[in-house]
mmCIF file of C-alpha atoms and ligand atoms in Angstrom:
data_model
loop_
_atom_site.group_PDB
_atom_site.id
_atom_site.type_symbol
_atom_site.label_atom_id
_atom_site.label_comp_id
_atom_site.label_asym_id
_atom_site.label_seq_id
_atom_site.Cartn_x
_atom_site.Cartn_y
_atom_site.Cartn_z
ATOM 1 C CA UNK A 1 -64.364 -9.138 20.892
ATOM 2 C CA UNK A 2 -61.701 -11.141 23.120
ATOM 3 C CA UNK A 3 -58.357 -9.946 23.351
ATOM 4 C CA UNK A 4 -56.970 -13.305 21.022
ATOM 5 C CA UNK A 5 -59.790 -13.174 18.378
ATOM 6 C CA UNK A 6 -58.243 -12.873 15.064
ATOM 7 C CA UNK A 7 -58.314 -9.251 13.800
ATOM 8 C CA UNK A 8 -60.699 -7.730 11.706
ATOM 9 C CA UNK A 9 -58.259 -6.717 8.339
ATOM 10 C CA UNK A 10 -58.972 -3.595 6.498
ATOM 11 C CA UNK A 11 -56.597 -1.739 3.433
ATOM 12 C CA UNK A 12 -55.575 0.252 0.484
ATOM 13 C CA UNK A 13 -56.121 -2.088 -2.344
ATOM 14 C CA UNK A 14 -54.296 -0.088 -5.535
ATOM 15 C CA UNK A 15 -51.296 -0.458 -7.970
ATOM 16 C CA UNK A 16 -48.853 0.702 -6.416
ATOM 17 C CA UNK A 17 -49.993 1.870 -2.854
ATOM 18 C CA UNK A 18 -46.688 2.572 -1.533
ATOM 19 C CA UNK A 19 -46.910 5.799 -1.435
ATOM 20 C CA UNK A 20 -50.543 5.607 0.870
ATOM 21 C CA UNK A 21 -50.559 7.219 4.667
ATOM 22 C CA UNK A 22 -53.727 5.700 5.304
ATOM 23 C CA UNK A 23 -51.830 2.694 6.731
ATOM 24 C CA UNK A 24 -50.520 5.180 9.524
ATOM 25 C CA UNK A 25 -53.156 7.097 9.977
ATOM 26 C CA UNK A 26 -55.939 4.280 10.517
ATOM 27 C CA UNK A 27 -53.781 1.896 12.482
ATOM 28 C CA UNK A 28 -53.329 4.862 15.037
ATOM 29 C CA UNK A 29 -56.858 5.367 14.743
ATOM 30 C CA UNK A 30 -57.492 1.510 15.912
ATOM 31 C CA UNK A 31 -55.001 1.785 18.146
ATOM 32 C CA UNK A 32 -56.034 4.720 20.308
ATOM 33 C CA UNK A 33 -59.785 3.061 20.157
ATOM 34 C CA UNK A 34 -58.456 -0.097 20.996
ATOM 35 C CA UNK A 35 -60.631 -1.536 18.066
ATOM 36 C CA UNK A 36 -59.111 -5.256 17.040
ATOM 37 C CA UNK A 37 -58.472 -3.962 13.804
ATOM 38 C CA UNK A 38 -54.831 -3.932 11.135
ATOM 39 C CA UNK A 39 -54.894 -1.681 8.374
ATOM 40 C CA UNK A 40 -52.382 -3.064 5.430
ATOM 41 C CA UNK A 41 -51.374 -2.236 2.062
ATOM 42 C CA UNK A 42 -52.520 -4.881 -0.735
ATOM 43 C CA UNK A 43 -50.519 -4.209 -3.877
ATOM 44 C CA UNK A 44 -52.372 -6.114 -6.689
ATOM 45 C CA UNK A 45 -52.007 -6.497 -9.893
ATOM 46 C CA UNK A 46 -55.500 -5.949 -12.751
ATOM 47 C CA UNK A 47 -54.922 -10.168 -13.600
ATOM 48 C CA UNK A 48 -54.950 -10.633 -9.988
ATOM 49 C CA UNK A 49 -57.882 -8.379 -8.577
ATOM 50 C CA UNK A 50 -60.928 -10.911 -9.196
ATOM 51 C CA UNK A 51 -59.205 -13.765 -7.481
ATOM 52 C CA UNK A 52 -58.087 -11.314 -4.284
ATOM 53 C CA UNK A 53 -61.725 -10.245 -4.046
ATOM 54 C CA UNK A 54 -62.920 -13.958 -3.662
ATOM 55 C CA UNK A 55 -60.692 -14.365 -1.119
ATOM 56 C CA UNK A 56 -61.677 -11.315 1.060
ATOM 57 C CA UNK A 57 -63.745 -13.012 3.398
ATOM 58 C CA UNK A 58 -61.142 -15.871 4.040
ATOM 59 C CA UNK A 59 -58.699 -12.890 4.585
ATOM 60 C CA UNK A 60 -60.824 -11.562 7.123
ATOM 61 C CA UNK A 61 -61.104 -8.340 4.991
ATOM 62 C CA UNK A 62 -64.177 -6.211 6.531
ATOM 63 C CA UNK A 63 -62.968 -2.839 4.101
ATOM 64 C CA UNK A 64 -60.552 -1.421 1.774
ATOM 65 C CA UNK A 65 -60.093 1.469 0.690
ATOM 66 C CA UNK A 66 -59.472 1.922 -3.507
ATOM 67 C CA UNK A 67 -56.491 3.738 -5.008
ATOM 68 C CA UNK A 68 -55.127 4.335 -8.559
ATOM 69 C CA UNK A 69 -56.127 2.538 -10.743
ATOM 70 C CA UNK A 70 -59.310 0.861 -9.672
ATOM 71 C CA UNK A 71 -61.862 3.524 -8.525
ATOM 72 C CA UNK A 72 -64.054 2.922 -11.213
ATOM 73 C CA UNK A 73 -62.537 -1.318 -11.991
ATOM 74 C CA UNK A 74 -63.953 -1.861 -8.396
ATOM 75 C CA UNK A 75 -67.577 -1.660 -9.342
ATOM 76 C CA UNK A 76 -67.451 -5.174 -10.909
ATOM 77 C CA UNK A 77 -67.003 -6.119 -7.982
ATOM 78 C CA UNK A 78 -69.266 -3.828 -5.518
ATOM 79 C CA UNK A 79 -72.505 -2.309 -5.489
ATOM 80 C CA UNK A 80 -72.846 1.349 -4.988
ATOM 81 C CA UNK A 81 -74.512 2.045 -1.135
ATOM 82 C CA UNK A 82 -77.718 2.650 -1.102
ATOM 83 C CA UNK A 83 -77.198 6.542 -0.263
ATOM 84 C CA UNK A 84 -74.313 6.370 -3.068
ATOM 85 C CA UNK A 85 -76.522 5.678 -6.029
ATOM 86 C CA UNK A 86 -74.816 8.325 -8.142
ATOM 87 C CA UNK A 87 -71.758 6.138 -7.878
ATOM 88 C CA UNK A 88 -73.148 3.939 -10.881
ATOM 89 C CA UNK A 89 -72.693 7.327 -13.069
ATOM 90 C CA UNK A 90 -69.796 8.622 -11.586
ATOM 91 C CA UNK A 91 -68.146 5.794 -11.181
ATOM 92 C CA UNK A 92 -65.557 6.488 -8.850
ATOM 93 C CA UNK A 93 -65.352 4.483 -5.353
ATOM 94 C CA UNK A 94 -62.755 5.094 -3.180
ATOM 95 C CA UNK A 95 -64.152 2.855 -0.270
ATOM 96 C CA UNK A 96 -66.023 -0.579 0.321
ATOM 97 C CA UNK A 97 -67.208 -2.420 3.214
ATOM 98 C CA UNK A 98 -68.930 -5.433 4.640
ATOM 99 C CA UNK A 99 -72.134 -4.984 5.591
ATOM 100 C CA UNK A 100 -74.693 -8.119 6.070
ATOM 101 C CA UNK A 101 -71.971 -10.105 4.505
ATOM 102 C CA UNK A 102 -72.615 -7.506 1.264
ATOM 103 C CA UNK A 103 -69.345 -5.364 -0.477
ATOM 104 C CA UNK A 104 -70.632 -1.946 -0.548
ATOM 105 C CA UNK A 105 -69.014 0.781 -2.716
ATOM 106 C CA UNK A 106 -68.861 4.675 -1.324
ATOM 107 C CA UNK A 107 -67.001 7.738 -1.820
ATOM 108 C CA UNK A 108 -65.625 9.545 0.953
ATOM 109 C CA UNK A 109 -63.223 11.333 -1.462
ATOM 110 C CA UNK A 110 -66.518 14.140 -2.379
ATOM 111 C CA UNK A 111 -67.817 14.679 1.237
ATOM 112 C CA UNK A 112 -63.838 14.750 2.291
ATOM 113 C CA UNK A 113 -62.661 17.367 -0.120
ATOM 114 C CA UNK A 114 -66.301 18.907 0.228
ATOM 115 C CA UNK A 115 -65.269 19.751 3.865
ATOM 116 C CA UNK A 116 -61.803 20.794 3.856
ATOM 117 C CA UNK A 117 -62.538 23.357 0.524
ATOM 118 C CA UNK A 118 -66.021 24.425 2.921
ATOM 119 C CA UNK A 119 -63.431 25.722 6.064
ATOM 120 C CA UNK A 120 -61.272 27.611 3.583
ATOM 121 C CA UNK A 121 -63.636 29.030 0.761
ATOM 122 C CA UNK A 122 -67.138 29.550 0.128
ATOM 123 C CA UNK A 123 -67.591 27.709 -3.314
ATOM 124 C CA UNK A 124 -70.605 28.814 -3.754
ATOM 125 C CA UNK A 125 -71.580 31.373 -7.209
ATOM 126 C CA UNK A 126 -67.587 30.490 -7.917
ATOM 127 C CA UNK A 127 -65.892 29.943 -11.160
ATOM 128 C CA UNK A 128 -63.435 26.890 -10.819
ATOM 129 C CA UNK A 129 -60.788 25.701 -12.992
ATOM 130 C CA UNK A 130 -58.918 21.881 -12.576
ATOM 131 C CA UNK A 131 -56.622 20.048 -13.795
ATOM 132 C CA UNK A 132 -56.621 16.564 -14.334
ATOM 133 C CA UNK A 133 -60.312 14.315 -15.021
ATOM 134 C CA UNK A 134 -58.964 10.775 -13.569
ATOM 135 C CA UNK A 135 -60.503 8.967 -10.016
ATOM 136 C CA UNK A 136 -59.994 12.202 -7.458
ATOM 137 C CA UNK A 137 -60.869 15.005 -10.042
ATOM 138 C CA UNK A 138 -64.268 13.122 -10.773
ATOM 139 C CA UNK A 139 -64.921 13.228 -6.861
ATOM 140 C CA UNK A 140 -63.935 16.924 -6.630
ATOM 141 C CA UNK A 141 -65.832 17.870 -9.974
ATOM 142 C CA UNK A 142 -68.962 16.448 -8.128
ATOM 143 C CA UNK A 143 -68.387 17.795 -4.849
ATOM 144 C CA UNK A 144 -68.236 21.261 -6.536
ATOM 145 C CA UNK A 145 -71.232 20.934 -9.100
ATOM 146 C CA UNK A 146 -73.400 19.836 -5.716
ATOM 147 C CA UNK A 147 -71.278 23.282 -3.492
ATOM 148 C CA UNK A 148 -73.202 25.006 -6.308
ATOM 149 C CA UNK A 149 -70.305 27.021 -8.382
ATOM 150 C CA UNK A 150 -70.644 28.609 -11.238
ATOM 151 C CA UNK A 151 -68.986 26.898 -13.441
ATOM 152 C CA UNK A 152 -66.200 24.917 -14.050
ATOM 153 C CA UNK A 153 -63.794 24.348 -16.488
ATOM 154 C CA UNK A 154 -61.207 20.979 -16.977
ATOM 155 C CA UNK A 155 -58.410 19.820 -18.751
ATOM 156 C CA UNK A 156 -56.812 16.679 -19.090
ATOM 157 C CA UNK A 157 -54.270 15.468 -21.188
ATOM 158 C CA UNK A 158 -56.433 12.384 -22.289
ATOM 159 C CA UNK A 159 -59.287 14.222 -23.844
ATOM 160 C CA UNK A 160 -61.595 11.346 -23.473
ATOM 161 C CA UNK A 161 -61.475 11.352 -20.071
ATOM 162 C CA UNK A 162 -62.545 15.089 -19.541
ATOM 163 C CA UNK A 163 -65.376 14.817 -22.641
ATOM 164 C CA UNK A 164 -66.592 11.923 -20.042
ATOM 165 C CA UNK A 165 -66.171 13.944 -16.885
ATOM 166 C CA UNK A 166 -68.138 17.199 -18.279
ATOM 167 C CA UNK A 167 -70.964 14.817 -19.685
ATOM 168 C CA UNK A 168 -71.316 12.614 -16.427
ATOM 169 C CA UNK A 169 -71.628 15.958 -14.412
ATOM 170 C CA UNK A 170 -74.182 17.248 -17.016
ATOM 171 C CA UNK A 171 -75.953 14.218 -16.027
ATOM 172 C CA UNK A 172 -76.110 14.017 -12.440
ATOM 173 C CA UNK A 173 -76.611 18.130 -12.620
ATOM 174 C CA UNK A 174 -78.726 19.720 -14.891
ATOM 175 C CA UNK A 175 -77.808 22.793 -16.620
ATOM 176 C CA UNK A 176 -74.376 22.602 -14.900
ATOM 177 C CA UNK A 177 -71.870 24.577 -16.596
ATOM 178 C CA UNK A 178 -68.940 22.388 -17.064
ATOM 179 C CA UNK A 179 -66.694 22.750 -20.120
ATOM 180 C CA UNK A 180 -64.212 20.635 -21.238
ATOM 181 C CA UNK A 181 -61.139 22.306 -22.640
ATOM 182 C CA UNK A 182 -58.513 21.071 -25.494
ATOM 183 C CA UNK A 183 -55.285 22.762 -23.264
ATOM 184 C CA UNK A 184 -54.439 24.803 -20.027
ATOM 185 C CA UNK A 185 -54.401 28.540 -21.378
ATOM 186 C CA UNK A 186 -58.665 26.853 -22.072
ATOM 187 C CA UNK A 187 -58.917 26.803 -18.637
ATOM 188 C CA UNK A 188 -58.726 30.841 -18.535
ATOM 189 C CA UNK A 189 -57.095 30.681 -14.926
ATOM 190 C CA UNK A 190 -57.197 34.605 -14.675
ATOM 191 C CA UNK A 191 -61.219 34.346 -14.806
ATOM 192 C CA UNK A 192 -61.465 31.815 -11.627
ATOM 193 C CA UNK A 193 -61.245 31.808 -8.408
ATOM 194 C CA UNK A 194 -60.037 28.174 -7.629
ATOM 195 C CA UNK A 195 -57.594 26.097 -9.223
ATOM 196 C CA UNK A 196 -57.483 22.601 -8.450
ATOM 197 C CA UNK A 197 -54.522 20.578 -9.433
ATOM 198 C CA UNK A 198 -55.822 16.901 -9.746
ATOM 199 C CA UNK A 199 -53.039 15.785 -11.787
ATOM 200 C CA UNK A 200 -50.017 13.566 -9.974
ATOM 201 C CA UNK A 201 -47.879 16.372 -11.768
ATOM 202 C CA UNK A 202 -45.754 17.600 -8.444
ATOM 203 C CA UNK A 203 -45.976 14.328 -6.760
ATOM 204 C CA UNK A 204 -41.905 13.893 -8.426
ATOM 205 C CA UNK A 205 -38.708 16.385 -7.582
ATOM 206 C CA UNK A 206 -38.455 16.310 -11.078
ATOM 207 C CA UNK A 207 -42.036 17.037 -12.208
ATOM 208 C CA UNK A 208 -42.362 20.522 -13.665
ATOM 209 C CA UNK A 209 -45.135 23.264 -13.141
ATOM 210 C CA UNK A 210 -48.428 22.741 -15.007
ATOM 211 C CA UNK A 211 -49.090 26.779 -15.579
ATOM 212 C CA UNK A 212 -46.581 29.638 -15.152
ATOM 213 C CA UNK A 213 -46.830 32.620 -13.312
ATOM 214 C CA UNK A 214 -48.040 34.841 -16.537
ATOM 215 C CA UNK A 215 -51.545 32.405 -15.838
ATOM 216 C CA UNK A 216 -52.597 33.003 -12.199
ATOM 217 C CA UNK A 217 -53.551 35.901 -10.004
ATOM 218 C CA UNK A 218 -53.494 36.879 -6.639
ATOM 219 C CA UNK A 219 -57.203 36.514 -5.325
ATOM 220 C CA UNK A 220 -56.788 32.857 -6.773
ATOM 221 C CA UNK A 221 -57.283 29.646 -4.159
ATOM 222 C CA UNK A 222 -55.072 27.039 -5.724
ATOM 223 C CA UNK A 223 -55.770 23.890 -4.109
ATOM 224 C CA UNK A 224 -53.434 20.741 -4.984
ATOM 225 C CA UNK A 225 -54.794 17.182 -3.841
ATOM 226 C CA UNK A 226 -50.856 15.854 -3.559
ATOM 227 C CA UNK A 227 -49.704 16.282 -0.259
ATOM 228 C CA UNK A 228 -46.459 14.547 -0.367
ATOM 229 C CA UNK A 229 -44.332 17.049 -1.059
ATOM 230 C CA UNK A 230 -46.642 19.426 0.986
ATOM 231 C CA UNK A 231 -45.846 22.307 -1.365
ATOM 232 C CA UNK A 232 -45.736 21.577 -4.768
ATOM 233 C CA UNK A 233 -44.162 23.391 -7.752
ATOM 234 C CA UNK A 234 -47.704 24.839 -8.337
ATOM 235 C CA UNK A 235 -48.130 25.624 -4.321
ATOM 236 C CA UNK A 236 -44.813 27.473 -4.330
ATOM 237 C CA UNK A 237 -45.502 29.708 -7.378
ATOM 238 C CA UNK A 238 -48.775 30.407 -6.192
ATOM 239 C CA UNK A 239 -47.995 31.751 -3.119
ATOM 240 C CA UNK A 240 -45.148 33.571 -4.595
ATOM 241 C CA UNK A 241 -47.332 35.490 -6.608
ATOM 242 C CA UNK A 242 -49.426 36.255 -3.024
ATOM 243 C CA UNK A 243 -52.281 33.615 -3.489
ATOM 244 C CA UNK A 244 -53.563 31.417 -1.107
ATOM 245 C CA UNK A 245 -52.811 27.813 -0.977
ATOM 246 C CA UNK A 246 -53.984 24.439 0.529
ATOM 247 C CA UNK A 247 -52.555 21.283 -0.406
ATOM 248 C CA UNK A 248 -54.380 17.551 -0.152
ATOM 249 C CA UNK A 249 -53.520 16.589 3.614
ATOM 250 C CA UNK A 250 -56.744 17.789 4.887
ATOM 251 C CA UNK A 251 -58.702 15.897 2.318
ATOM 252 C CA UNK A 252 -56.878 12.597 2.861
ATOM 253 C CA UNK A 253 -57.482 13.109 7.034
ATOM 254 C CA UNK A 254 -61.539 13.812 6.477
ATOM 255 C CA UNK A 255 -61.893 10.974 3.747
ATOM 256 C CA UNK A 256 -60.098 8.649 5.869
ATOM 257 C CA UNK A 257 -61.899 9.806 8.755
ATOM 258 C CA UNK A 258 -65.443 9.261 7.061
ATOM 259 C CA UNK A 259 -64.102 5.506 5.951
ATOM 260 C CA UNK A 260 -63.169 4.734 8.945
ATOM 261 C CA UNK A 261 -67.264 5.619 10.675
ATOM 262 C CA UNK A 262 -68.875 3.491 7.572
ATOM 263 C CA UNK A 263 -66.484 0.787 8.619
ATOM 264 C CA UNK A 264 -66.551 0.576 12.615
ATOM 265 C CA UNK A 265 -70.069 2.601 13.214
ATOM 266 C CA UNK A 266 -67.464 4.916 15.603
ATOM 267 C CA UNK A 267 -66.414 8.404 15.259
ATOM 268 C CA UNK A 268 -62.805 8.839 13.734
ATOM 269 C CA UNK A 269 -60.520 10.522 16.576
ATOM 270 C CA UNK A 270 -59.540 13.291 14.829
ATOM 271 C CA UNK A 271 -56.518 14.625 16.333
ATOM 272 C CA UNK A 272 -54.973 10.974 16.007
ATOM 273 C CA UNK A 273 -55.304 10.526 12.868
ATOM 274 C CA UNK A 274 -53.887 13.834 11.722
ATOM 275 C CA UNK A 275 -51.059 13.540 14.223
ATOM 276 C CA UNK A 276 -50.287 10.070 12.242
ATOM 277 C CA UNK A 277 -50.578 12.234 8.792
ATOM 278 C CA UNK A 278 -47.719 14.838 10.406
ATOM 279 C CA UNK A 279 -45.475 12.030 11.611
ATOM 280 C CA UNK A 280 -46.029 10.451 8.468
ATOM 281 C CA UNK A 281 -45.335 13.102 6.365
ATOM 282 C CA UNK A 282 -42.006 14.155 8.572
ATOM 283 C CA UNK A 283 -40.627 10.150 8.477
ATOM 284 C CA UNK A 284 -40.854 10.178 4.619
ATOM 285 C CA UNK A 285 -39.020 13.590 4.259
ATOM 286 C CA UNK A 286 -36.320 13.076 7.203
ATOM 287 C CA UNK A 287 -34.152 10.780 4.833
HETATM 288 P P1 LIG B 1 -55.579 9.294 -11.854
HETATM 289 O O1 LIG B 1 -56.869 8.567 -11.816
HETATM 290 O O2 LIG B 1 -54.375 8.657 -12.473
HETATM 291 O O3 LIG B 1 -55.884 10.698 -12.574
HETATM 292 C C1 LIG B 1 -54.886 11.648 -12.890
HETATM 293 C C2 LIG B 1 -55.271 12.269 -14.235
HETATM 294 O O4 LIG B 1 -54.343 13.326 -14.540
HETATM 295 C C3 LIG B 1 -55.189 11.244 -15.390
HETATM 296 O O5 LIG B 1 -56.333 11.350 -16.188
HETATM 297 C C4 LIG B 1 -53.923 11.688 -16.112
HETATM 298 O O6 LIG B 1 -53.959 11.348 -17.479
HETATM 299 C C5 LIG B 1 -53.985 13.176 -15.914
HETATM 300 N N1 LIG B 1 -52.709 13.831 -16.198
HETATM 301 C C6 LIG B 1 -51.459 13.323 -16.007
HETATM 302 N N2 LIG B 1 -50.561 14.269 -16.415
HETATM 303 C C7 LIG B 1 -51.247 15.342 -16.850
HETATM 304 C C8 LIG B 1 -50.860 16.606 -17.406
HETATM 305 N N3 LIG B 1 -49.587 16.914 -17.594
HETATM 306 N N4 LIG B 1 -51.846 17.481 -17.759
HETATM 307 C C9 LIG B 1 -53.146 17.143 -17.588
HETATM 308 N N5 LIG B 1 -53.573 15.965 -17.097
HETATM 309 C C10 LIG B 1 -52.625 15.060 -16.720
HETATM 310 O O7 LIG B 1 -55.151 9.727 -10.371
HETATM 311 P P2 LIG B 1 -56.114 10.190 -9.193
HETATM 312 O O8 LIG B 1 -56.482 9.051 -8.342
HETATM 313 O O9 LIG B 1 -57.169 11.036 -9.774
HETATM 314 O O10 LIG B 1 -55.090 11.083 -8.336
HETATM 315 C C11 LIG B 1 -54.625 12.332 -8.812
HETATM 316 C C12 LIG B 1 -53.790 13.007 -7.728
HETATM 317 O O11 LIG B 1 -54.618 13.328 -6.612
HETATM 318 C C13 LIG B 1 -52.660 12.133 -7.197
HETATM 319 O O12 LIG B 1 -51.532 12.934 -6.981
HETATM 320 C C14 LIG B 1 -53.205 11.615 -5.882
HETATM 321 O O13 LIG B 1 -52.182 11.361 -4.947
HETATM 322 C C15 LIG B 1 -54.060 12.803 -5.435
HETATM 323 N N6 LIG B 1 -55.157 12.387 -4.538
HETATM 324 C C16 LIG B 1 -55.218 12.966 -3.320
HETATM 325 C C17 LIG B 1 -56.248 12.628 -2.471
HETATM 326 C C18 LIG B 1 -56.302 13.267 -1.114
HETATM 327 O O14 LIG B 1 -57.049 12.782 -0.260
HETATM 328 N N7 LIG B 1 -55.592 14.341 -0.892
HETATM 329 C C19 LIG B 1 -57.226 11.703 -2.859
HETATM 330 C C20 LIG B 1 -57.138 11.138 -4.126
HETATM 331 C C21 LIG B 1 -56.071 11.495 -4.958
HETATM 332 P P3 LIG B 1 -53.264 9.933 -17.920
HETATM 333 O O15 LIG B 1 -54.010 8.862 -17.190
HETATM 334 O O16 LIG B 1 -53.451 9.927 -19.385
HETATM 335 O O17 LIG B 1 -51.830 10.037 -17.466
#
């Protein structure tokens, strides 16, 4: 591609996406690849999502990446991959692309956190216990159910959403345990040996703690997907009580990094993109 072409435009399409790193982390990604690429943020409204997808093409838009609310909204508009067929159940997409002038729907979010939990933990035969059943806990639900735990049990304040969850895992799983509980104390955090916070409870100062100390236990992994603050509430109190932690950096670097291959064909460089994450992360907390 010559130095003047236009760029090819990729983004986080969501409501709101302020609060996204992926615009840092994949522009320094093109950058240091010297790939003629601009990553942007497109805020857009529900009223206004079927007219910005027929303009894509005119925008130059080659792939987006999908944000609250519209992992499961996109799929009017996209057909799952052909390696993502599962995505029709599960029915959470967290990337597209153009490919052969088709939108193609993925989700990097399961292979992502898949990886991350896999250097940390060995999920196998393990009982696992989340909160939240919106877009990211349906990716990390079937991330786990394929790792093989035990069982898991979930809780989310909308109890539709969880009855859905626990069925659409059934589905895709046979005989997978996964039980759908009416409140926290169901989740029977003392019996597991991962917690997964998939709520944006912690993302706010003010937020308070899902689960008190009297719930958890020392030999727990709690694992919150925020990563802005980096330790939440939950993170804090866990590792006050002398568990271990991880918080949702890691899983935004490998998801991004897997977006970024189905959208250029090239490997993600690694250290750039997580350096982008950490000066990210330092910019938004320095004020
Ligand atoms: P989402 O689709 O809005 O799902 C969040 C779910 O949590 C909703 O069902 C919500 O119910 C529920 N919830 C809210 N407050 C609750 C409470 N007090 N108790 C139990 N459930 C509650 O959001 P999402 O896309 O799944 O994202 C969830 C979090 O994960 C966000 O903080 C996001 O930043 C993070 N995330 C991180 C990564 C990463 O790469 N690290 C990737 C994706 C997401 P209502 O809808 O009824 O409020």
């Amino acid at each position: 591609m010559g130095k003047n072409s236009n760029p090819k435009i990729y983004g986080v399409l969501g409501y709101p996406v302020k609060h996204s790193f992926s615009p840092a982390m994949h522009n320094a990604a093109f950058s240091a690849l010297k790939i003629n690429a601009k990553y942007k943020s497109f805020e857009v409204k529900l009223d206004q999502l079927k007219d910005f997808f027929a303009k894509m093409a005119e925008k130059n838009i080659y792939g987006l990446n999908i944000t609250i609310p519209y992992k499961e909204k996109i799929l009017d508009f996209v057909s799952p991959d052909k390696g993502s067929d599962y995505l029709k159940e599960l029915k959470a997409v967290n990337t597209v692309a153009r490919q052969e002038g088709i939108w193609k729907g993925f989700n990097t979010d399961v292979a992502g956190f898949s990886q991350h939990l896999k250097e940390i933990f060995a999920p196998s035969g393990k009982k696992v216990a989340i909160l939240g059943a919106g877009g990211a806990a349906r990716a990390v639900a079937y991330a786990l159910a394929e790792s093989a735990v035990s069982e898991i049990d979930i809780f989310d304040i909308d109890a539709n959403k969880v009855k859905d969850l626990a069925l659409v895992i059934k589905k895709l799983f046979l005989n997978f345990q996964i039980n759908a509980v009416n409140n926290i104390a169901g989740l029977k955090i003392k019996d597991k040996d991962l917690l997964i916070n998939a709520t944006p409870v912690g993302l706010k100062e003010s937020d308070f703690c899902l689960v008190n100390e009297e719930m958890l236990h020392k030999n727990l992994l709690v694992y919150d997907l925020i990563y802005n603050p980096p330790e939440t509430k939950l993170l804090a109190l866990a590792r006050h009580i002398g568990a271990r932690t991880a918080n949702g950096l890691s899983m935004l670097l490998y998801q991004g990094m897997l977006s970024f291959k189905i959208w250029t064909g090239q490997d993600a460089p690694q250290e750039v993109m997580w350096k982008a994450l950490q000066g990210e992360l330092n910019a938004r907390n320095s004020n």
